[in-house]
Coordinates of C-alpha atoms in Angstrom, one line a residue:
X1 CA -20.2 0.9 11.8
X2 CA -18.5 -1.7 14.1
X3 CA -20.6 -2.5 17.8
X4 CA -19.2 -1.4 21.0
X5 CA -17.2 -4.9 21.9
X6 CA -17.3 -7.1 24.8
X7 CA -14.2 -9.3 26.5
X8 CA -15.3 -12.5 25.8
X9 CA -14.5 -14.4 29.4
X10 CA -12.9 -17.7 29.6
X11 CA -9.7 -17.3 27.6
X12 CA -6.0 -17.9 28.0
X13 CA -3.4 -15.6 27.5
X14 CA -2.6 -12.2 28.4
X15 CA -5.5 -10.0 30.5
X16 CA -8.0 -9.2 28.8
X17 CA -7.1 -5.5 30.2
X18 CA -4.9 -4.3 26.9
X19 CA -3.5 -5.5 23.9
X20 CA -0.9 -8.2 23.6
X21 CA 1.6 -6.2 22.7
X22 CA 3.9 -9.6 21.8
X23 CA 2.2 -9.4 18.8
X24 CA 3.3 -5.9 17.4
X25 CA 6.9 -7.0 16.7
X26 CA 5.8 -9.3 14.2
X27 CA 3.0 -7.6 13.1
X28 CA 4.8 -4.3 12.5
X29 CA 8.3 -6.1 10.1
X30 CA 6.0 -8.3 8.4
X31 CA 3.7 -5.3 7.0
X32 CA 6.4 -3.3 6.5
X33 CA 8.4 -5.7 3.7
X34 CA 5.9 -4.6 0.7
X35 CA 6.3 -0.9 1.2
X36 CA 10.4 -1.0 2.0
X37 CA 10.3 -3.0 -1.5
X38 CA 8.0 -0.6 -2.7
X39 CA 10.2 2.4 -2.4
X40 CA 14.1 1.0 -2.1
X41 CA 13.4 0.3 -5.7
X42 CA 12.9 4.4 -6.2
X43 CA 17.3 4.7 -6.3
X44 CA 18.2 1.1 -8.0
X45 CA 16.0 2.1 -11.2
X46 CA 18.4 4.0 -12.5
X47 CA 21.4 1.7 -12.0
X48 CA 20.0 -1.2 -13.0
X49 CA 19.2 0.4 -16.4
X50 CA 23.2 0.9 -16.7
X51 CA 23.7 -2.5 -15.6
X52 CA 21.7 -4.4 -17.8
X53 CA 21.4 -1.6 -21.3
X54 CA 17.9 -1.3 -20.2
X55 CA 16.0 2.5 -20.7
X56 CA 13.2 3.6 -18.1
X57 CA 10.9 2.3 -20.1
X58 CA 11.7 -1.0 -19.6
X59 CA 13.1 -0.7 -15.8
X60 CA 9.5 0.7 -14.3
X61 CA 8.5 -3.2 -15.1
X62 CA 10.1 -3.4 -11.8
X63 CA 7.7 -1.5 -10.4
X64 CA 4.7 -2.5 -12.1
X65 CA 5.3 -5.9 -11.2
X66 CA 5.3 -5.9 -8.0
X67 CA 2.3 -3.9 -7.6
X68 CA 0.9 -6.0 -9.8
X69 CA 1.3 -9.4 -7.5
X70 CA 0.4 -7.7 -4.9
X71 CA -2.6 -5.8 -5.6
X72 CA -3.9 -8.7 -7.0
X73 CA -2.3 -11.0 -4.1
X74 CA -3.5 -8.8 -0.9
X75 CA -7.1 -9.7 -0.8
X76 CA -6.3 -13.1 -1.9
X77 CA -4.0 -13.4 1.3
X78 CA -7.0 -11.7 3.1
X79 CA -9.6 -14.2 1.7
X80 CA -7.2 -17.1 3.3
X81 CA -6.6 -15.2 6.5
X82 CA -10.6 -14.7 7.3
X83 CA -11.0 -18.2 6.4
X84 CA -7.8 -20.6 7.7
X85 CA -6.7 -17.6 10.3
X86 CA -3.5 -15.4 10.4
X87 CA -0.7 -17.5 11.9
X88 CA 0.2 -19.9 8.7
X89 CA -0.6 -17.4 6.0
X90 CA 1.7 -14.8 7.7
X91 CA 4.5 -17.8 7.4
X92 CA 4.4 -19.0 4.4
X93 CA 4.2 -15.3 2.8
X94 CA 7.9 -14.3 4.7
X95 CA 9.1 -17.3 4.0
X96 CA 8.4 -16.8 0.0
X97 CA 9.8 -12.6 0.7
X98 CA 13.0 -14.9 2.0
X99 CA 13.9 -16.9 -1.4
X100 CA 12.7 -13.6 -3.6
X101 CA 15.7 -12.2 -2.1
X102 CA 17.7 -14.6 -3.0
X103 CA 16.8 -14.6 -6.4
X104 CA 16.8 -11.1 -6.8
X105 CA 20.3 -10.5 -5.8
X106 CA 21.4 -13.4 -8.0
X107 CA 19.3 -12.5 -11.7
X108 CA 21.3 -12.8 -14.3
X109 CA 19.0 -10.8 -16.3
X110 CA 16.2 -7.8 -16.1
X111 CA 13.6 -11.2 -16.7
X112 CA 14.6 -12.4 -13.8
X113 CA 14.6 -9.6 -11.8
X114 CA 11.2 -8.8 -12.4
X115 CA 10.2 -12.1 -11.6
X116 CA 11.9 -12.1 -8.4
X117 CA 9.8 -8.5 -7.9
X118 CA 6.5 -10.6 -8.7
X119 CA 7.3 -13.4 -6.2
X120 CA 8.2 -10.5 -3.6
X121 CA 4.8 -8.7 -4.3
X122 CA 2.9 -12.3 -3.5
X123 CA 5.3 -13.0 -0.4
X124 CA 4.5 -9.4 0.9
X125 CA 0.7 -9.5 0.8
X126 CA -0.1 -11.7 3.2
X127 CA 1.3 -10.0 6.5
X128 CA -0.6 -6.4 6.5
X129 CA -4.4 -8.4 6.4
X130 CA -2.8 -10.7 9.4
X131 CA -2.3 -8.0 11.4
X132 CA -5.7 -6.5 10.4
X133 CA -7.1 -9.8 11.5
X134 CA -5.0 -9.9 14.7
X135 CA -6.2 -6.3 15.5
X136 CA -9.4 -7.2 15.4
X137 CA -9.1 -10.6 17.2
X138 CA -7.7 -8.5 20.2
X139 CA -10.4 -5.6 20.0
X140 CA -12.8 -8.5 20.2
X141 CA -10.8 -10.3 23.4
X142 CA -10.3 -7.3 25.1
X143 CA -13.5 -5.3 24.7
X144 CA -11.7 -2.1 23.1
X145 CA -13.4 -1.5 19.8
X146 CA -11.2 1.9 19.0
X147 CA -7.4 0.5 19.2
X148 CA -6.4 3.5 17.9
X149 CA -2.9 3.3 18.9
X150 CA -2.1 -0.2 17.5
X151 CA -3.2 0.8 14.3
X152 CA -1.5 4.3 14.4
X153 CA 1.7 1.7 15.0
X154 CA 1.4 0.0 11.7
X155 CA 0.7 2.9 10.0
X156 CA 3.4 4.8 11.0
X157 CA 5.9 2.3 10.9
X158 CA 4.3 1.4 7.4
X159 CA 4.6 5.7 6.0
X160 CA 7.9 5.7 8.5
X161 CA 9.5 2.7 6.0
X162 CA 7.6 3.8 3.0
X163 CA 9.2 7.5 3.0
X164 CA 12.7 6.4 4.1
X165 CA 13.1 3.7 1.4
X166 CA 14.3 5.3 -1.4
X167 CA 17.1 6.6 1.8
X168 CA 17.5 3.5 2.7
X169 CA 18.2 2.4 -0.8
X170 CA 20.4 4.7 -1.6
X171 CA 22.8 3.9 1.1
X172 CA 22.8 0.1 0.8
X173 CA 23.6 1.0 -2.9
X174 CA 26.3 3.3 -2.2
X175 CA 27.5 0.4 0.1
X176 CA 27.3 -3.0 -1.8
X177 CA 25.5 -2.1 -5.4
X178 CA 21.8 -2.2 -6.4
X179 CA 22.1 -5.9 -5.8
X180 CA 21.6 -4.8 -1.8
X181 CA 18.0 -3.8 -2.1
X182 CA 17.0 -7.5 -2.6
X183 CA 19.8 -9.0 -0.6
X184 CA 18.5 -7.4 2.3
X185 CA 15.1 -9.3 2.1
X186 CA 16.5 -12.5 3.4
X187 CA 17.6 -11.3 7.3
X188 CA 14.2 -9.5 7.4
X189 CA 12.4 -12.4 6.3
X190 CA 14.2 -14.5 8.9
X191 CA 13.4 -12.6 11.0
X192 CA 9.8 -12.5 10.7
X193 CA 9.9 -16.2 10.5
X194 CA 11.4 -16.5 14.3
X195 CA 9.6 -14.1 15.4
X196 CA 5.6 -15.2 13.7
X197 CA 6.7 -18.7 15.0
X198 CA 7.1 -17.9 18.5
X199 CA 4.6 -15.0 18.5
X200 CA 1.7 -15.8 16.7
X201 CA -1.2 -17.7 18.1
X202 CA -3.1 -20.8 16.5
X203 CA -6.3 -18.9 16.1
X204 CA -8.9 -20.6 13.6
X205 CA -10.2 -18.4 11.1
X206 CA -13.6 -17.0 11.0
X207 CA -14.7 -17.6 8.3
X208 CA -16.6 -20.9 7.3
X209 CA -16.9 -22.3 3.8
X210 CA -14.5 -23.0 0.8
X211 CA -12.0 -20.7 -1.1
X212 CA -13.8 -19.6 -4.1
X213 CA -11.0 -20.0 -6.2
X214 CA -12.7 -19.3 -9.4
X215 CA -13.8 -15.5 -8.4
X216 CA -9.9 -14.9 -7.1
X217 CA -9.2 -16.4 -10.8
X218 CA -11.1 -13.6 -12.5
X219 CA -10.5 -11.2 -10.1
X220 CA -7.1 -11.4 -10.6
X221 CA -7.7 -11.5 -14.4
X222 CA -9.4 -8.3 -14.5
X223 CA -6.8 -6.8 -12.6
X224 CA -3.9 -8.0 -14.6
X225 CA -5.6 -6.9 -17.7
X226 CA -6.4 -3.8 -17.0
X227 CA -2.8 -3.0 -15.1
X228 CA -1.1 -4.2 -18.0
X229 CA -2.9 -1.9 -20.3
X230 CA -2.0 0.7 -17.6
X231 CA 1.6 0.3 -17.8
X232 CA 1.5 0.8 -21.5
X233 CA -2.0 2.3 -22.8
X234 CA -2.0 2.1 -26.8
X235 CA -4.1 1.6 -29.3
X236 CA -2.8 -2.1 -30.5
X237 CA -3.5 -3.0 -27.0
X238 CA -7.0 -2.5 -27.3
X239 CA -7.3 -6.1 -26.3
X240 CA -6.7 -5.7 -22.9
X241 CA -9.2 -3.4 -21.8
X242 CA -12.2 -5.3 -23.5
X243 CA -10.6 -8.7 -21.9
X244 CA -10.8 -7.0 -18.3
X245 CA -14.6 -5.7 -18.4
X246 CA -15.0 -9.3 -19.8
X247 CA -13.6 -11.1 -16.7
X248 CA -15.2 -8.5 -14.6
X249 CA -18.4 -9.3 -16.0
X250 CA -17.9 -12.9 -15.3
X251 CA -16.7 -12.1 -11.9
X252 CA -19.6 -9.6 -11.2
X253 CA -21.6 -12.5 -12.1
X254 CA -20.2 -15.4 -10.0
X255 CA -20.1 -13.3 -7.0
X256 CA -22.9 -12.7 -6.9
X257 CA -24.7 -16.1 -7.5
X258 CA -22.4 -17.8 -4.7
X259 CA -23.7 -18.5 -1.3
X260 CA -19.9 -17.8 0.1
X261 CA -18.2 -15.4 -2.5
X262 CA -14.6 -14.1 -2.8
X263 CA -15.9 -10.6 -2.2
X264 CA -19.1 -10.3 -1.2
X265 CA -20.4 -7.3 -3.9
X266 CA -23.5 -7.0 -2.8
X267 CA -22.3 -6.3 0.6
X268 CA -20.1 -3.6 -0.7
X269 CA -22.3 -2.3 -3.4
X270 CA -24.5 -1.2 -0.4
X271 CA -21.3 0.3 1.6
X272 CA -21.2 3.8 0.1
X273 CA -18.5 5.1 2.9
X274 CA -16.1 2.0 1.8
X275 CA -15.9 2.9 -1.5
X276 CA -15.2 5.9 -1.3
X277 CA -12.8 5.1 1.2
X278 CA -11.3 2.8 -2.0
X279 CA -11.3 5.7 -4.4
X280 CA -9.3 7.9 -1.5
X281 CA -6.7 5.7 -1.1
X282 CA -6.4 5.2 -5.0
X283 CA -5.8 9.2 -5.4
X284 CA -3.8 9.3 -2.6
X285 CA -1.6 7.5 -3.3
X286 CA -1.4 7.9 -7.0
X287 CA 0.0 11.2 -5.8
X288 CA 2.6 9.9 -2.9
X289 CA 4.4 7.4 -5.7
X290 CA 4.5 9.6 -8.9
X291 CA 6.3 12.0 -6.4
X292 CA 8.4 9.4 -4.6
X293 CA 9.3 7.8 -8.2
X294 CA 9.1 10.9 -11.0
X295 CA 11.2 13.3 -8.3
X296 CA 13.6 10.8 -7.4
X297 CA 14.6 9.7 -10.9
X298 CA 14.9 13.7 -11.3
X299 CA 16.8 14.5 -9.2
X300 CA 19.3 11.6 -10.5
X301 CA 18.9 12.7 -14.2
X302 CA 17.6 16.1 -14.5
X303 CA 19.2 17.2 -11.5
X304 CA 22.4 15.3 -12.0
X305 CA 22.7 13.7 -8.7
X306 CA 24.4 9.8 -7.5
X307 CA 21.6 7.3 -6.0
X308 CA 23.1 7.9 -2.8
X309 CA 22.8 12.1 -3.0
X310 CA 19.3 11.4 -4.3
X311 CA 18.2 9.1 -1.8
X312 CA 19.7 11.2 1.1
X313 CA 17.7 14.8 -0.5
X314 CA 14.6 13.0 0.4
X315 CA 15.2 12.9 3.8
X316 CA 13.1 15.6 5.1
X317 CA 10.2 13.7 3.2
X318 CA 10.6 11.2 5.2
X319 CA 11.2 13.0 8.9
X320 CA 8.1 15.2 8.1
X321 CA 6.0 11.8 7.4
X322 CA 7.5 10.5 10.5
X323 CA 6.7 13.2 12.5
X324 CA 2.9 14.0 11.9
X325 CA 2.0 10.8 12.0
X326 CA 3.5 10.4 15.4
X327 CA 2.0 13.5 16.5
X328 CA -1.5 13.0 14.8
X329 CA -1.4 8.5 15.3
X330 CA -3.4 8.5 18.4
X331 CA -6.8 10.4 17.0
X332 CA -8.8 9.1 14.4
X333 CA -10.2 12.1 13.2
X334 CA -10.1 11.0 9.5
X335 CA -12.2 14.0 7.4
X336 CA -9.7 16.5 9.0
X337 CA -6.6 14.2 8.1
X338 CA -7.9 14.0 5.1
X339 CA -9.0 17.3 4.0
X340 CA -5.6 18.5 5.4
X341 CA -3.7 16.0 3.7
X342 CA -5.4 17.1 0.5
X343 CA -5.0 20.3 0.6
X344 CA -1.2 19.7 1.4
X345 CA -0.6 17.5 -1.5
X346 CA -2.0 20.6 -3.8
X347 CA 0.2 22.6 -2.4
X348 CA 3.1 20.3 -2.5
X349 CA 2.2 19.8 -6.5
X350 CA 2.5 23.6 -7.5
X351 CA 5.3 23.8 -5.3
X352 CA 7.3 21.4 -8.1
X353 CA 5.8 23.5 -10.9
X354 CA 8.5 25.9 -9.9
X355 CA 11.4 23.3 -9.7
X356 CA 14.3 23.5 -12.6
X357 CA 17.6 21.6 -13.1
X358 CA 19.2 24.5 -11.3
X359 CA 17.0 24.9 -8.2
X360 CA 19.1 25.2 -5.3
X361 CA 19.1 22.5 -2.9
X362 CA 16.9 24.2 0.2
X363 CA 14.2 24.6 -2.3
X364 CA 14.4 20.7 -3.8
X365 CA 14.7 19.8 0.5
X366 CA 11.6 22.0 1.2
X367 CA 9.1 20.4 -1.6
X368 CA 10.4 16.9 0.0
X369 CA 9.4 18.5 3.5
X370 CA 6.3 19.7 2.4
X371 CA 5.0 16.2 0.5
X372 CA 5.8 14.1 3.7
X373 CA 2.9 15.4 5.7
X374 CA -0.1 14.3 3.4
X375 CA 1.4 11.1 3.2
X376 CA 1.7 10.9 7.0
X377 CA -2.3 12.1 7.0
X378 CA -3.6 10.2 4.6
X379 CA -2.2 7.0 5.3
X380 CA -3.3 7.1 8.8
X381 CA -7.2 8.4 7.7
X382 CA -7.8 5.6 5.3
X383 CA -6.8 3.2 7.3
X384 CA -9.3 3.8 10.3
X385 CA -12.0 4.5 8.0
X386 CA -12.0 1.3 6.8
X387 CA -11.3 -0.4 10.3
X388 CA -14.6 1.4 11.3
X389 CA -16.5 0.7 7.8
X390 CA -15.9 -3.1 6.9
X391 CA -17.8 -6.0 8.0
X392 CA -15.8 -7.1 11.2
X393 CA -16.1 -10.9 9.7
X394 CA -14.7 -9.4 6.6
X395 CA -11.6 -7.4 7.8
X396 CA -8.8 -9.4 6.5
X397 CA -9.8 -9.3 3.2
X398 CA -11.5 -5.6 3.1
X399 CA -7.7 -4.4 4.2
X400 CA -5.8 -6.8 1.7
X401 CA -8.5 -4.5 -0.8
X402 CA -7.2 -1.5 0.5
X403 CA -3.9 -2.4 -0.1
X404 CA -5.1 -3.4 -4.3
X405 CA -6.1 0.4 -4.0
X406 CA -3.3 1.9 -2.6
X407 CA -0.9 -0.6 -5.4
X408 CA -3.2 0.6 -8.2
X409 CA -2.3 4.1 -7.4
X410 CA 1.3 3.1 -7.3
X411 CA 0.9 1.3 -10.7
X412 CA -0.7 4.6 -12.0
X413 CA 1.9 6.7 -11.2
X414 CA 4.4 3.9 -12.8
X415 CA 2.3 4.3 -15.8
X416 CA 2.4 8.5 -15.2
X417 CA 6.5 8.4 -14.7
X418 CA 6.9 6.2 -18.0
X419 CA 4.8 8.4 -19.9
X420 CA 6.0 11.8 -19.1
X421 CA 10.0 10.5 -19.2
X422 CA 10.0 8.5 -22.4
X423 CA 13.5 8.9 -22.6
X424 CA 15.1 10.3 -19.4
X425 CA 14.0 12.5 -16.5
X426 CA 13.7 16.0 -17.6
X427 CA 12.6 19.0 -16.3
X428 CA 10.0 19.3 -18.1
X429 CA 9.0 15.4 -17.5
X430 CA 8.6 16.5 -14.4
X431 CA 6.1 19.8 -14.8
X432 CA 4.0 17.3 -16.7
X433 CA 3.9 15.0 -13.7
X434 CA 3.0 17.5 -11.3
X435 CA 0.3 18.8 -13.3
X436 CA -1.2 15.3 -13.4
X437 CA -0.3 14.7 -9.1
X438 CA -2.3 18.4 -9.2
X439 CA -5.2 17.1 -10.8
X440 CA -5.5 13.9 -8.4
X441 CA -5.4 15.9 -4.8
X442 CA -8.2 18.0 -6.5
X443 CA -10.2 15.6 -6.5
X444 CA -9.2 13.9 -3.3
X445 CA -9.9 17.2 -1.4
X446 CA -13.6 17.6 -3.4
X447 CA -14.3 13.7 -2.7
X448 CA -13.4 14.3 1.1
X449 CA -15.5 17.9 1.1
X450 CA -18.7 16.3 -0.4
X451 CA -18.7 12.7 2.1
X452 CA -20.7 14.3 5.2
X453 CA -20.4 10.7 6.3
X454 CA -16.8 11.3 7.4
X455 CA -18.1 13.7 10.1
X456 CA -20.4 11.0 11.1
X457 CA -18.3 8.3 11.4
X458 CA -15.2 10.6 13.8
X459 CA -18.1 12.0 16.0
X460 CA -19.9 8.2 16.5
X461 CA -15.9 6.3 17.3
X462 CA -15.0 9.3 19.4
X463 CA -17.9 8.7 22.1
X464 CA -16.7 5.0 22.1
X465 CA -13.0 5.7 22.4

């Protein structure tokens, strides 16, 4: 658990009496460019396919790789925020989001396009453990150790973007082509440069010590292996499994020999709450993307519908997100987010079990409805749990991990959609799904029922609040 804080006395800047809330602006458009990727995508699958002769099969590669980058990139950018602070790490990742763009809308081929989707997943990971970093910095200078409300602000605007993408995406493609969805990354990346320039301060990091660039070498190693097999789980890739338990091996065992590791295991070997905080955000989400990706490519192919119609029929989705989590953003109370997001999410699962290609359209607007409130909930719970569970000197990098286990979810899902549309989105693709999203929010809601340390940890920050 995280100390009551003290102002520290003797600074510059704004009063120590709230947060600086110059800060928010960049804070909130730079963590909001890897889940507005994330999701835009959702409509552009299908077109893309057409435009290049390319079946789903090969298309959700444009998924995989960009949760790929970045769960492997988002604790690497946390590692170098904690140690060289947030202010140059935050650049140079927009800056990289900036030229992605400009590839993207220029690939000649799908190659290229995943490429550009790899370099957008690295650009993107450095700006969410930033603003972790800056939160804390400004708990710390102000003596408020439950900033409830600045983190209910990136986590809404975070959901808010997150649900709305695949909107969003459909109406730039209805407006200038799939092409749109990556040409759009260059003003937003502009404008967190101007804005991170002007707005973020020169604070050191606080961390001391090297970059132990070997232990992000097989991290990332493990994780591309085992993703990989993920995307595409067969027997003649039997390879990949055994070379990711081999490079988490070696990673287990330079970690834990190093005076100053890449993650520190033994810290969170002994940090029960974390981890399960790790493995809630992996179910969670596993759920919130096979929905956002498996229904939307539905609703294009089994339900016959443009990009456009699709993107707008998951409106309410995003509204409902929108809406709880400004009503709920302000109280931590994570077990009851949690449990209720759960139990939501089951709901929301059976609820598709009796969707067909002729559903009318209130019923296919009132699953949407229905699915935006978990991901409101559980967005918000995780996050504070792990605000309240990580080692403060750690923070940077224990949210970058949070966002590896909310991406290796996603990737899950990817790996989920492929598998139950082989060939196109069918109808009875999409049963399959939601019998699989089912069996996740089980065991979300049994993993959230079981942690009595939950309890503990709203009781404890709500006497300090």
């Amino acid at each position: 658990m995280i100390p009551r804080l003290r102002a520290r006395t003797g600074t510059t800047g704004p009063s120590p009496a709230g947060f600086d809330r110059r800060l928010i602006a960049p804070m909130v458009l730079g963590s909001v460019l890897n889940p507005v990727n994330s999701s835009m995508i959702a409509v552009a699958l299908v077109p893309i396919g057409v435009a290049f002769g390319a079946p789903p099969a090969r298309t959700v590669w444009l998924v995989s790789a960009l949760y790929l980058a970045t769960a492997v990139g988002q604790p690497v950018m946390g590692r170098l925020v904690d140690t060289y602070g947030p202010r140059g790490l935050y650049l140079t990742g927009t800056a990289m989001v900036g030229v992605a763009g400009l590839l993207g809308a220029s690939a000649p081929s799908l190659g290229a396009l995943i490429a550009a989707r790899v370099l957008l997943g690295l650009g993107t990971s450095a700006a969410y453990p930033a603003a972790m970093r800056l939160t804390r910095g400004e708990a710390e200078r102000t003596g408020r150790d439950s900033p409830a409300g600045v983190l209910a602000v990136l986590a809404v605007a975070n959901q808010t973007v997150a649900v709305a993408g695949p909107a969003l995406g459909g109406l730039l493609i209805g407006v200038g082509g799939w092409r749109t969805v990556f040409t759009v990354n260059v003003p937003l990346s502009a404008a967190c440069l101007v804005l991170g320039a002007l707005r973020l301060p020169r604070t050191p990091g606080r961390r001391q010590g090297g970059v132990d660039l070997p232990g992000m070498v097989l991290f990332a190693a493990l994780l591309v292996a085992l993703m990989l097999f993920l995307t595409d789980p067969r027997a003649d890739h039997w390879y990949l499994p055994v070379l990711s338990a081999v490079a988490a091996t070696g990673f287990a065992v330079r970690e834990l020999r190093v005076p100053d590791p890449f993650i520190d295991l033994r810290v969170l070997g002994g940090n029960g709450p974390l981890l399960a905080t790790y493995l809630r955000q992996f179910l969670g989400y596993t759920t919130a993307y096979a929905f956002m990706y498996g229904y939307t490519q539905w609703l294009e192919q089994g339900r016959g519908l443009s990009a456009s119609t699709a993107g707008l029929a998951l409106l309410p989705l995003s509204v409902s997100a929108l809406t709880v989590s400004a009503l709920t953003g302000r109280r931590e109370a994570v077990r009851a987010k949690l449990l209720t997001g759960s139990l939501l999410q089951i709901a929301g699962c059976a609820a598709l079990l009796l969707v067909g290609g002729d559903s009318p359209l209130w019923l296919l607007l009132a699953v949407g409805a229905l699915l935006g409130v978990p991901q409101g909930l559980i967005g918000l719970a995780t996050q504070n749990a792990l605000y309240r569970q990580a080692d403060p000197e750690r923070i940077a990098s224990a949210a970058g991990l949070l966002r590896t286990f909310m991406y290796l979810g996603a990737l899950g899902a990817s790996a989920a959609t492929a598998a139950f549309y082989p060939y196109r989105a069918d109808t009875a693709g999409l049963h399959g799904l939601a019998l699989f999203m089912l069996a996740g929010s089980a065991l979300l809601s049994a993993t959230t029922l079981t942690d009595r340390s939950l309890g503990r940890l709203t009781s404890r920050t709500s006497r300090k609040a």
